[in-house]
Amino acid sequence: MDPINTDNPLEIARNRLFVPTGLEDSHLDEALGRLLTGGVDAADIYFQYVRHESWSLEDGMVKEGSYS
């Protein structure tokens, strides 16, 4: 993924979470709107961004590696 050149937390979230998945602000507005109807006072939506690296060494040399 390209480095993000901004200090704006909302832009970082958009670039990390929205762009790769095709989400838009309107999708969140709609989801929260549905949650808040029918007597619900508050609602939260959580997102998670995870990267994982794994390296396997044998005799000081990289034998295997993975990234996701």
GROMACS .gro file of C-alpha atoms in nm:
model
   68
    1MET     CA    1   0.000   0.000   0.000
    2ASP     CA    2   0.125   0.349  -0.080
    3PRO     CA    3   0.248   0.562   0.209
    4ILE     CA    4  -0.005   0.813   0.335
    5ASN     CA    5   0.126   1.169   0.331
    6THR     CA    6  -0.117   1.341   0.566
    7ASP     CA    7  -0.158   1.414   0.935
    8ASN     CA    8  -0.537   1.426   0.903
    9PRO     CA    9  -0.681   1.121   1.087
   10LEU     CA   10  -0.995   1.118   0.871
   11GLU     CA   11  -0.791   1.108   0.550
   12ILE     CA   12  -0.573   0.830   0.691
   13ALA     CA   13  -0.886   0.628   0.775
   14ARG     CA   14  -1.031   0.689   0.429
   15ASN     CA   15  -0.710   0.580   0.257
   16ARG     CA   16  -0.656   0.271   0.473
   17LEU     CA   17  -1.015   0.150   0.513
   18PHE     CA   18  -1.248   0.309   0.260
   19VAL     CA   19  -1.047   0.316  -0.063
   20PRO     CA   20  -0.939  -0.053  -0.066
   21THR     CA   21  -1.290  -0.174   0.022
   22GLY     CA   22  -1.498   0.069  -0.183
   23LEU     CA   23  -1.665   0.221   0.124
   24GLU     CA   24  -1.788   0.578   0.109
   25ASP     CA   25  -1.907   0.827   0.370
   26SER     CA   26  -2.263   0.777   0.247
   27HIS     CA   27  -2.245   0.405   0.334
   28LEU     CA   28  -2.161   0.491   0.695
   29ASP     CA   29  -2.430   0.758   0.710
   30GLU     CA   30  -2.685   0.503   0.590
   31ALA     CA   31  -2.569   0.234   0.834
   32LEU     CA   32  -2.575   0.469   1.133
   33GLY     CA   33  -2.910   0.607   1.021
   34ARG     CA   34  -3.057   0.257   1.025
   35LEU     CA   35  -2.907   0.184   1.366
   36LEU     CA   36  -3.038   0.506   1.519
   37THR     CA   37  -3.400   0.452   1.417
   38GLY     CA   38  -3.641   0.272   1.643
   39GLY     CA   39  -3.536   0.416   1.977
   40VAL     CA   40  -3.161   0.351   1.973
   41ASP     CA   41  -2.985   0.643   2.142
   42ALA     CA   42  -2.629   0.579   2.025
   43ALA     CA   43  -2.438   0.343   1.800
   44ASP     CA   44  -2.077   0.272   1.710
   45ILE     CA   45  -1.912   0.123   1.405
   46TYR     CA   46  -1.561  -0.017   1.448
   47PHE     CA   47  -1.298  -0.077   1.181
   48GLN     CA   48  -0.972  -0.262   1.205
   49TYR     CA   49  -0.664  -0.246   0.986
   50VAL     CA   50  -0.416  -0.530   1.039
   51ARG     CA   51  -0.086  -0.616   0.875
   52HIS     CA   52   0.105  -0.932   0.952
   53GLU     CA   53   0.462  -1.032   0.866
   54SER     CA   54   0.624  -1.365   0.937
   55TRP     CA   55   0.986  -1.465   0.878
   56SER     CA   56   1.147  -1.804   0.924
   57LEU     CA   57   1.526  -1.822   0.956
   58GLU     CA   58   1.755  -2.119   0.914
   59ASP     CA   59   2.126  -2.083   0.987
   60GLY     CA   60   2.086  -1.705   0.989
   61MET     CA   61   1.927  -1.692   0.643
   62VAL     CA   62   1.565  -1.625   0.556
   63LYS     CA   63   1.403  -1.957   0.472
   64GLU     CA   64   1.042  -1.839   0.440
   65GLY     CA   65   0.848  -1.518   0.467
   66SER     CA   66   0.488  -1.408   0.440
   67TYR     CA   67   0.300  -1.081   0.447
   68SER     CA   68  -0.070  -1.010   0.463
   0.00000   0.00000   0.00000
